[in-house]
Every structure is written in C-alpha cells, then in structure tokens.
XYZ file of C-alpha atoms in Angstrom:
461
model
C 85.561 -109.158 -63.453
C 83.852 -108.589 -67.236
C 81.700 -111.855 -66.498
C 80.835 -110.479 -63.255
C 79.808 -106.981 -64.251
C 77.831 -107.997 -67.290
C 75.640 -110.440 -65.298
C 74.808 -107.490 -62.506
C 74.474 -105.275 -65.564
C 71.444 -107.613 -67.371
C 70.220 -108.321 -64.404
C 69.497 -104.092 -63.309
C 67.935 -104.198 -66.461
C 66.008 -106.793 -66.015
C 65.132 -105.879 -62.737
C 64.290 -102.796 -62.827
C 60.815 -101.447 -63.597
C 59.971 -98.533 -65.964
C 57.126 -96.045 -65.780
C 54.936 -95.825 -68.426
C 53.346 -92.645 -68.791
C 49.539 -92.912 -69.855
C 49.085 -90.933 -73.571
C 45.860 -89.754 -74.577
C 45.155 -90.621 -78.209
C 42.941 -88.294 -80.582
C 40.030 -90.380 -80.566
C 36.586 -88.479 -81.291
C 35.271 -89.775 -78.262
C 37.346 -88.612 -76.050
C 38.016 -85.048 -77.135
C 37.618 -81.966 -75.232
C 36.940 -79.046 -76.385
C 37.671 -75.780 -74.763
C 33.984 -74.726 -74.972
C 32.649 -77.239 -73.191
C 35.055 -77.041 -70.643
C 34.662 -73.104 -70.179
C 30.320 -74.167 -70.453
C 30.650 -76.496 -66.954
C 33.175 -73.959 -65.281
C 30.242 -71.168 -65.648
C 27.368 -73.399 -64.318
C 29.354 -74.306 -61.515
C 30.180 -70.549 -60.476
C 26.391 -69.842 -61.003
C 25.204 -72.433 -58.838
C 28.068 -71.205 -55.926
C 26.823 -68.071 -56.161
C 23.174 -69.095 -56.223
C 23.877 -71.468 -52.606
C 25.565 -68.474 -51.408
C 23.956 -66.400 -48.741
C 22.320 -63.214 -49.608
C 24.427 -60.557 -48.002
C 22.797 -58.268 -45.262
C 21.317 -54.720 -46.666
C 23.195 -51.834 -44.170
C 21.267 -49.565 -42.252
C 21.934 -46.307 -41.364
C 22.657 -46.257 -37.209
C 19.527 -44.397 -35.758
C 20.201 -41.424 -33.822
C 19.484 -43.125 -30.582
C 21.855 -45.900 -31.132
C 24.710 -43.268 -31.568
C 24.228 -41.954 -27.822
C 27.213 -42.942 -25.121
C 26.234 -45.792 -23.262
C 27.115 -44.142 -20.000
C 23.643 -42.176 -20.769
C 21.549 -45.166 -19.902
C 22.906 -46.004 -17.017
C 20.413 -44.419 -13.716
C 22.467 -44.361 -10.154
C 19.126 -45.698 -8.331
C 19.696 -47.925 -5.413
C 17.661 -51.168 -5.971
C 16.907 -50.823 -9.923
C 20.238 -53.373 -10.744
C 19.674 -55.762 -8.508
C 16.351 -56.463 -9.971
C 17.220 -56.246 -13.698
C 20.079 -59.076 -12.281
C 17.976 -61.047 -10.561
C 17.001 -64.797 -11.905
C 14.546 -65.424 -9.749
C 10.847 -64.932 -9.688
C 10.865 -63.925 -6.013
C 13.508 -62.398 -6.405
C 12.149 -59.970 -8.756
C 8.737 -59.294 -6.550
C 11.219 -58.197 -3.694
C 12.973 -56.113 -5.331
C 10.240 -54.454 -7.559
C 8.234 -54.149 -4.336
C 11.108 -52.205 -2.440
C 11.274 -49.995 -5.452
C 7.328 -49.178 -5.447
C 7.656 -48.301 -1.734
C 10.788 -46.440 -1.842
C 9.356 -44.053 -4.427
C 5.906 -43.699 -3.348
C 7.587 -42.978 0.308
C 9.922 -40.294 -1.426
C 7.206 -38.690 -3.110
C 5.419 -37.986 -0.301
C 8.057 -36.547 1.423
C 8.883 -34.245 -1.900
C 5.662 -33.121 -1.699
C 5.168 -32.016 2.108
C 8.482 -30.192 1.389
C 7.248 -28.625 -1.611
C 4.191 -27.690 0.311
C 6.365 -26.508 3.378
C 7.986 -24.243 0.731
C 5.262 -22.702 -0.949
C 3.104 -21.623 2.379
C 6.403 -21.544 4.624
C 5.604 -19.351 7.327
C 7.033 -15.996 7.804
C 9.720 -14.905 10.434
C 9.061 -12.064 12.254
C 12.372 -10.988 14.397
C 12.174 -8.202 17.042
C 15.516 -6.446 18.112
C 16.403 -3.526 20.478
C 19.097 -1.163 19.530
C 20.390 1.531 22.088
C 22.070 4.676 21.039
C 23.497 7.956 22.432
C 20.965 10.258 20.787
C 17.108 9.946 18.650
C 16.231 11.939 15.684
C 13.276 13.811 16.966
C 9.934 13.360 14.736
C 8.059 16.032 12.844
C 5.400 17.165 15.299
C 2.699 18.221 13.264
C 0.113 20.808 15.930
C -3.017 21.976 13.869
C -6.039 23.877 15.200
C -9.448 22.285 14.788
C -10.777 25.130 12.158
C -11.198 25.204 8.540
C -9.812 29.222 7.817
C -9.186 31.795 10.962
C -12.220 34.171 11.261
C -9.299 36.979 10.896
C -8.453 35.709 7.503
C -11.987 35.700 6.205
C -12.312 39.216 7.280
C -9.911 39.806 4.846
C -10.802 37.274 2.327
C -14.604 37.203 2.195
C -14.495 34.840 -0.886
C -12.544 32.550 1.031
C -15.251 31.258 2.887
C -17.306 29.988 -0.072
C -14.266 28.149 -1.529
C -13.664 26.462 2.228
C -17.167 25.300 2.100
C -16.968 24.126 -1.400
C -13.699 21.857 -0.216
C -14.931 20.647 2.461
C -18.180 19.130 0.530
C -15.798 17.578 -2.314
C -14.398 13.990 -1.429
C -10.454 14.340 -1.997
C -10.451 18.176 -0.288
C -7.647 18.792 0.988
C -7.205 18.950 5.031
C -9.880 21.934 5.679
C -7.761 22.690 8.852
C -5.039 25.390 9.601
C -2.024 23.271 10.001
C 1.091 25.150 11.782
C 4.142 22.858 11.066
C 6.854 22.607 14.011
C 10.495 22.590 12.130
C 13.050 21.085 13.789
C 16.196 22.143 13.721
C 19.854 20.668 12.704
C 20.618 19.726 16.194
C 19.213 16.537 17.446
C 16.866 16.628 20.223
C 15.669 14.099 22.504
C 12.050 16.059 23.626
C 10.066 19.626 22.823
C 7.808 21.483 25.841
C 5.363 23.869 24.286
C 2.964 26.285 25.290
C 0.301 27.620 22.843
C -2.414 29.832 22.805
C -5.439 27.523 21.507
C -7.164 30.745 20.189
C -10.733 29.605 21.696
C -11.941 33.902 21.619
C -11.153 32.858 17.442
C -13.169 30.913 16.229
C -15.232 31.373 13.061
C -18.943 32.120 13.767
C -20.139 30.937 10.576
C -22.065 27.963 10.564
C -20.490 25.501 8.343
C -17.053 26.586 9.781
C -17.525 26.262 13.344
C -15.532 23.854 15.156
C -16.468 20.980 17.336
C -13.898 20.974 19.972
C -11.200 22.878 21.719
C -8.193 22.802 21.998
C -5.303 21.676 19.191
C -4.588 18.215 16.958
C -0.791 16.783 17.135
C 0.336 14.625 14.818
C 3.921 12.979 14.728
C 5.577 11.868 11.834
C 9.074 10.653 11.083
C 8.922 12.799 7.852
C 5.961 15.124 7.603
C 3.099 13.913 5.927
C -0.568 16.164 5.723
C -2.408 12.926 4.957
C -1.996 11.059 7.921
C -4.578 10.540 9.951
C -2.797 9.160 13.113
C -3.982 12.460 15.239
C -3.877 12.772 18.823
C -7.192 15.671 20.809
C -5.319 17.686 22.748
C -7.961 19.481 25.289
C -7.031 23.056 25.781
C -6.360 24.163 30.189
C -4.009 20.614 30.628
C -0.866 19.769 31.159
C -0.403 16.807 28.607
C 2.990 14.723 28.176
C 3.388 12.210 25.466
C 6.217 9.808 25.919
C 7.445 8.903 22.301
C 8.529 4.739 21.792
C 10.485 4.762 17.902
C 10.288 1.746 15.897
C 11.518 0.350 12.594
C 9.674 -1.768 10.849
C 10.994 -4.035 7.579
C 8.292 -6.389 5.744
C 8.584 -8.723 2.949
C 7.508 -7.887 -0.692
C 4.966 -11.296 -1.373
C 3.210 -10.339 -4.659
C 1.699 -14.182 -4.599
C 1.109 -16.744 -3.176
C -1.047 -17.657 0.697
C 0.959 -15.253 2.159
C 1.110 -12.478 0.015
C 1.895 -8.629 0.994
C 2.521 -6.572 -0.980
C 4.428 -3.272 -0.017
C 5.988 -0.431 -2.103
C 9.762 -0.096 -2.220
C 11.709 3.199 -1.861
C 12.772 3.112 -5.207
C 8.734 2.659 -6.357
C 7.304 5.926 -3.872
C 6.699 8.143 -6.768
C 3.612 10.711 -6.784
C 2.273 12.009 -10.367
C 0.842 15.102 -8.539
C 1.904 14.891 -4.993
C 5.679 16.058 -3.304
C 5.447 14.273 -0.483
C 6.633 11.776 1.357
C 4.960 8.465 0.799
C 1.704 6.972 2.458
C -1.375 5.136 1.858
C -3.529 7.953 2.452
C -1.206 10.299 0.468
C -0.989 7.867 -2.529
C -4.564 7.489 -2.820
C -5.133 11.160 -3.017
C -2.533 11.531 -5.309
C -4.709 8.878 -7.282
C -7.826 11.316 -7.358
C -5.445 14.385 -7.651
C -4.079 13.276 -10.990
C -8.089 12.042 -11.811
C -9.336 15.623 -11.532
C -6.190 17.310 -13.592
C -6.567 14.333 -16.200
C -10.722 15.407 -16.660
C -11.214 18.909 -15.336
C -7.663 20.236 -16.157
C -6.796 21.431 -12.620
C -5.880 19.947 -8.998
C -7.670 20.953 -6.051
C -6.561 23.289 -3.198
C -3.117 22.185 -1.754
C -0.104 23.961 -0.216
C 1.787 24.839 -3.203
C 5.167 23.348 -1.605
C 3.511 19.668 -1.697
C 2.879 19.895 -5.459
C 5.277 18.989 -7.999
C 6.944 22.192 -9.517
C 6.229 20.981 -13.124
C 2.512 20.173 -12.117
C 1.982 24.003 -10.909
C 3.685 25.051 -13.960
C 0.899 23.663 -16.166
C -2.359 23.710 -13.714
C -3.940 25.750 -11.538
C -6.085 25.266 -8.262
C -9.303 24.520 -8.733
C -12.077 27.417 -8.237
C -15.563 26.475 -6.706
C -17.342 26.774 -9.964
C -15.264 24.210 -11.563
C -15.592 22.124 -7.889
C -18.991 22.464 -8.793
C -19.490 21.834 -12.597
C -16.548 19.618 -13.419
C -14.746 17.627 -10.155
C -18.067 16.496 -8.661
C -19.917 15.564 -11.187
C -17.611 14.267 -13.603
C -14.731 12.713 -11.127
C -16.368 12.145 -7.582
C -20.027 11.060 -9.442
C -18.981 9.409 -12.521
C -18.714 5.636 -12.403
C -15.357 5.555 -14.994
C -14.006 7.860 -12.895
C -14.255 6.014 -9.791
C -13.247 2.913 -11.206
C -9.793 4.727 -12.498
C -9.504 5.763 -9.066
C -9.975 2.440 -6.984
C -7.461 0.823 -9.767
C -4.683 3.348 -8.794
C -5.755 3.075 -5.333
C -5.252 -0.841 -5.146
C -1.506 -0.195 -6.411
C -0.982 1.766 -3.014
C 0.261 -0.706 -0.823
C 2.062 -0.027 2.564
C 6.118 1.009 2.399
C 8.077 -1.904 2.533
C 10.241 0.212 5.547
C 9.005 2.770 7.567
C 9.668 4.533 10.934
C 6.606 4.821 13.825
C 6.056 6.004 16.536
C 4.323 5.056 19.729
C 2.104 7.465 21.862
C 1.685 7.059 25.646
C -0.214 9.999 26.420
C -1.122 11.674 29.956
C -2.457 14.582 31.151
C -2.977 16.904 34.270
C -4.903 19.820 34.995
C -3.105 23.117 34.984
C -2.523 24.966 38.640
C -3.999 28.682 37.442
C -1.897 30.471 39.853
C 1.199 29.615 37.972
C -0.452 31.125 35.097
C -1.509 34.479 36.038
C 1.089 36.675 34.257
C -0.950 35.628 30.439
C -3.723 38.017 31.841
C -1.469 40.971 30.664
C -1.392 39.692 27.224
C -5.271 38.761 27.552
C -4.683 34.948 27.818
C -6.918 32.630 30.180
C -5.656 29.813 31.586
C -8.130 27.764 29.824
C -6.958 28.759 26.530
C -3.811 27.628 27.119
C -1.695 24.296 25.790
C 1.009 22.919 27.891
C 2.453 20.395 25.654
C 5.338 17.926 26.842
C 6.652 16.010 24.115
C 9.983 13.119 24.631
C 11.259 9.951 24.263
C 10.885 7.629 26.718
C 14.370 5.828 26.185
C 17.228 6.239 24.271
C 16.711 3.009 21.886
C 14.244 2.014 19.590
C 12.752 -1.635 18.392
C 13.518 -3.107 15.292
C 11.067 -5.527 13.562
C 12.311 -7.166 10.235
C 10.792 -10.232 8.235
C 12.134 -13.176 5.964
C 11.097 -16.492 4.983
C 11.583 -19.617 7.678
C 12.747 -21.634 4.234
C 15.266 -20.043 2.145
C 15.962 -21.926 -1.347
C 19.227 -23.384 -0.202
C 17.605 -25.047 2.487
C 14.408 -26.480 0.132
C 17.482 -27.944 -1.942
C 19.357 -29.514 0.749
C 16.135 -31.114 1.955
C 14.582 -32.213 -1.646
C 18.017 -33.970 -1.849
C 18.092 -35.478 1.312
C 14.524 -37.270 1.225
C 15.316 -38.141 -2.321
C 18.926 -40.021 -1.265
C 17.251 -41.590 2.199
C 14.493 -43.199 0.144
C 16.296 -43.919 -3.274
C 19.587 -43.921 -3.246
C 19.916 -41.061 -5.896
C 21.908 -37.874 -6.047
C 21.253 -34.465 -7.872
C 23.161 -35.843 -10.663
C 20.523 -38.463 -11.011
C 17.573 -35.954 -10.586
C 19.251 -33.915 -13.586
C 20.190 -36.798 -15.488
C 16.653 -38.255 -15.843
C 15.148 -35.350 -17.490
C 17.642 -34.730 -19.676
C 17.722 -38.024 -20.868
C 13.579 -38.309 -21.413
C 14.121 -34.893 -23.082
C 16.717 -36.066 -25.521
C 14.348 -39.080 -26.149
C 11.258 -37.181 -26.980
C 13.525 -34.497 -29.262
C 14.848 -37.727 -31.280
C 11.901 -39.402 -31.954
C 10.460 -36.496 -33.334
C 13.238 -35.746 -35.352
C 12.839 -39.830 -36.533
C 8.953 -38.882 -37.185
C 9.686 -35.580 -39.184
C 12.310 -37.269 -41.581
C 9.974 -40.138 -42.255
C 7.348 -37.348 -43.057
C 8.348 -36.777 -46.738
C 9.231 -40.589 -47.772
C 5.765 -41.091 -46.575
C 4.344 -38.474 -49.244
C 6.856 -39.553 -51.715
C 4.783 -43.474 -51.121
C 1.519 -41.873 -51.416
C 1.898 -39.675 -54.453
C 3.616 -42.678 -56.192
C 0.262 -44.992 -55.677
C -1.714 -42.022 -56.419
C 0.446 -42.142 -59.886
C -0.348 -45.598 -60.660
C-alpha cells in the first residue's frame, strides 16, 4: 500500500503541468511611464471626437409649422385623388375635372350673385273687406284768391294777395273751406253749396277763371296737394271713392333703387302738416326764406309749427318784394339750397289713396225753386254726392323675389353640385389664406431688425 501510493504520488507530480506566470522585468526598454500612457489616451479621444459627426444646430419651429394639421386639410371632392394619383394620366384627368368643376361653379356663383343684386321686385295686390271705411278729408275750395266781401273790409289785403300770388312758394291763393268729419264713421257725404258766382272779385288780377268749386280728398288733410277735381256749378256730380293702401320698399342703391321716407323720418322744420312731396318741398323754401329774410310767407297759422310762430312773423309785401324774391326765389345759392332739400323729399314709404270715378248730371230746376226765396239760382248751385263704392279696399305691398336666406341656400347648393364642398369649406379657405398672409408678415417684421443689426455691423467695419 506505501509502494503503491508513493509511485501514484511521483507520478501526479510528474505529470502534472504548472503555470508559469509571465513577469515583467525592469528593463529600460520596456518601461512605461504613466505620461506616455495618459499622452496616447488623449490623442485617441481627440481623434474620436474629431471623426465624430458635427451635431445639428436647433431651430426655433416657425409659426406655421406650429398650426394643427387638421388646418390643411380642404373637403374638395376631386383634389385627393389627384395628389394620390401615380400616374401621368391619371393626374390630367383629374386636374382637368377640377378646372371644369370650378370654372362651371363660378359661373353659376356669379349669375346668382347677379340674380341677387338686380333681383326683381314683388309687387303683391290683396283685397280686404270690412264692415265699415274711414271716410277721407274732403277738401271743397272756391276758385278765388280773397272774397270781394273781405277786401271791402281789408283794402290792403288785395295788394298782399297779388304780391303772393307773383312769389314762387305762395301759399294756395284760394279760399279753402275744410269739411271736418266727425267721430262717427261714415261710408258717403251729399252736399249742396252755394258756388257764390254773384261774388266774385272784380279786380283784375283776382278774377277767377271758372265756376263752380275744387274738391280735393285726402286721407289726412293736406293744402299742398294738387290732386283736385273742377266741379262745374248747376250739376248733379257723384264721385264713387275706391281706397287703397299702398307699401313700397326703401332701395337707397342699387338698379332698382327707390327711395321713400319712413314715418319715423316725416318731419317738417317749418311746416305742421301731414307729409307730402309737394308739402316737403315747400317746407324746403319755407325754412329758405326764414333762414335769409327772417320770416315765412303767408300760411294758416294752424299749419305752422307753434315754436316757428313764436319767433317769426308772416311776411309783408315789402319784404316779398325786397328780400324773398330777390334774395331766395332769384339768387342762385339760394336755389341750389333749395333743390338739395328738395331731392331729400322722396315719396312716403306707406300711404292711403284714393280713387275718383266721377259723373255728373244736369240739375232738373223745378226741384230747385224754393232757393229763389233766399236769392239762389239754380245755376249757382253744387249738388255734390260723395261715397264709397264698396266696403273693401286694395292692398299693394312690395319685397324682394330673393331674400338672403334663399341667396345662401343657393350659393351653397351650386358650390356642393359642382365641388363637392360645404360652407365649412367656403369659411375654412379664407381663414386659412388669412392666417397665412398675417404669419408671414409677422416672419417679415421680426427679420426686420436682424437685418439692420447686419447692415449697421458692415457699415462698422
């Protein structure tokens, strides 16, 4: 067992082979120092870094970058299937359809635009029945400038006629009698007047012309209308009345302009009276001759403001003479002032009328024969007849064939049936080439002083 174990132990050791670590020796040659070592570890860093790639400067995101992406995208039919088409025919057809799509919608846009601004006007007529009329004012004048028994009174008053009658703007040189009605509605008036023939003035520039009276009918009484009717003196005469209501549009512009004057814009400087043409054009020269010659001519004192009479007076005939003529009706200023204001009287946007159907018959003198005690002819005499002809009146209004509603409804449709795009579309567009053109300003601006900051530094050097 000892002989045994000894030989396996020589032979493990024989056997068995033993590492040899190598050793470095301190030979001159060989030896490293640390600054060598810490030389090559810098030059290699340097020339890492120098093969490196330079790292990208970082720019500031322009303002246009920064918008949503949903922004860019237009709802147009057509427009994606050409920016996704790969072919060369592919993109004629499309681009083609486009071009003929939008000059086909922009003709259509522009006959409705066209349709819009010169769309006709609608005139509607109605006919409205009712149990009972407001009777008119019925206006009866007689065709002389001042009764011959008033200027036997008033010898002055003959002169001053004369003087009114010769001025432009005088004031009706008749002697109107006014007709009031009363609270009660009516549906006709008979008269019978004395036309006064054995009366009339003798002097020449006050004679008359005709015989007999001048009725006028108004829905509110008006002395400067000059819708009168002759009625001869020794007739029977009936007028059969037809009411009407008439509405019109206000068009200050435009191919079918009209103006007309609201209720809320009938105001008189001088004038109390209800509104007309005629009215508001002599309320025009009215205010002319109190503006120049400090006074108004001769008017009934109930159709002049109260605060007008307060500070005026009526015109006499010397200052007709020396002041209104030539320095209002003859002076060029003057007139010009006038036509201006007169322009500015348009007709009332609403207004009541009435039509005449007159006829007449000759009076039977028997019937008549009891005037003679009150020393009456039958030839002086007015029977007058006046009363609607039906219990309903016409009603005429205006508005516009194409309201705005409807120009939007069609401008949409022509510009979906050609396009394929929507009102959002139509508002996004704009928007979008708005917010464009306010960025790249804003982009231009800010580059404005970095520019001047450049210059001034070359200017330096």
């Amino acid at each position: 067992m000892d002989l045994k174990t000894e030989k396996m132990n020589s032979q493990g050791t024989h056997g068995r082979k033993e590492k040899i670590k190598p050793q470095f020796f301190a030979d001159s040659s060989t030896e490293l120092s640390d600054t060598s070592v810490g030389h090559q570890f810098l030059n290699k860093s340097e020339n890492e870094e120098a093969q490196r790639p330079p790292k990208p400067l970082l720019r500031k995101k322009s303002a246009i970058s920064r918008l949503d992406k949903s922004f860019w995208k237009v709802n147009v039919a057509g427009l994606s299937e050409f920016l996704e088409s790969n072919t060369v025919y592919g993109k004629w057809f499309w681009i083609s359809l486009l071009l003929f799509s939008a000059v086909t919608a922009s003709y259509e846009i522009y006959k409705i635009i066209d349709n819009y601004y010169n769309t006709p006007i609608v005139t509607e007529l109605s006919v409205t029945a009712v149990r009972k009329m407001d009777f008119p004012f019925v206006e009866i004048c007689l065709p002389v400038s001042i009764n011959q028994k008033y200027l036997d009174q008033h010898p002055w008053a003959a002169d001053a006629a004369v003087a009114i009658r010769q001025s432009v703007t005088s004031a009706s040189s008749m002697e109107m009698k006014k007709m009031q009605k009363s609270k009660s509605k009516r549906q006709g008036l008979i008269l019978i007047m004395n036309s006064q023939k054995t009366n009339y003035p003798v002097q020449r520039n006050l004679r008359p012309k005709t015989e007999g009276v001048i009725v006028s009918i108004h829905h509110l009484y008006n002395p400067y209308s000059f819708k009168y009717i002759n009625v001869q003196s020794g007739l029977y005469t009936k007028m059969a009345l037809s009411a009407e209501f008439d509405e019109y549009l206000d068009v200050d512009s435009g191919p079918k302009k009209q103006p007309c004057v609201s209720d809320d814009e009938m105001n008189f400087k001088v004038f109390n009276l209800t509104y007309s043409v005629a009215a508001c054009q002599m309320d025009c020269y009215q205010w002319e001759t109190l503006s120049r010659c400090g006074c108004i001519l001769a008017q009934e004192p109930r159709f002049i403001k109260t605060e007008v009479l307060e500070k005026t007076h009526f015109c006499t005939t010397k200052e007709i003479n020396s002041c209104v003529v030539p320095n209002v009706t003859n002076d060029e200023v003057a007139q010009g002032a006038w036509e201006e204001c007169s322009n500015q009287c348009f007709t009332s946007c609403s207004h009541w009328k009435y039509g005449v159907q007159l006829s007449t018959m000759k009076l039977y003198t028997p019937s008549f024969g009891f005037l003679s005690r009150y020393n009456i002819t039958p030839d002086s005499l007015v029977y007058l007849q006046i009363a609607f002809t039906d219990l309903e009146y016409t009603t005429i209004t205006q508005d516009w064939a194409m309201q705005l509603d409807g120009f939007i409804s069609d401008f949409g449709g022509q510009v979906g049936l050609w396009t394929g795009a929507s009102m959002v579309t139509i508002i996004q567009v704009p928007v979008m080439l708005t917010v464009l053109l306010v960025i790249y300003l804003y982009e231009k601006l800010r580059a404005v002083p970095k520019l001047r900051q450049t210059i001034s530094k070359q200017d330096n050097l």
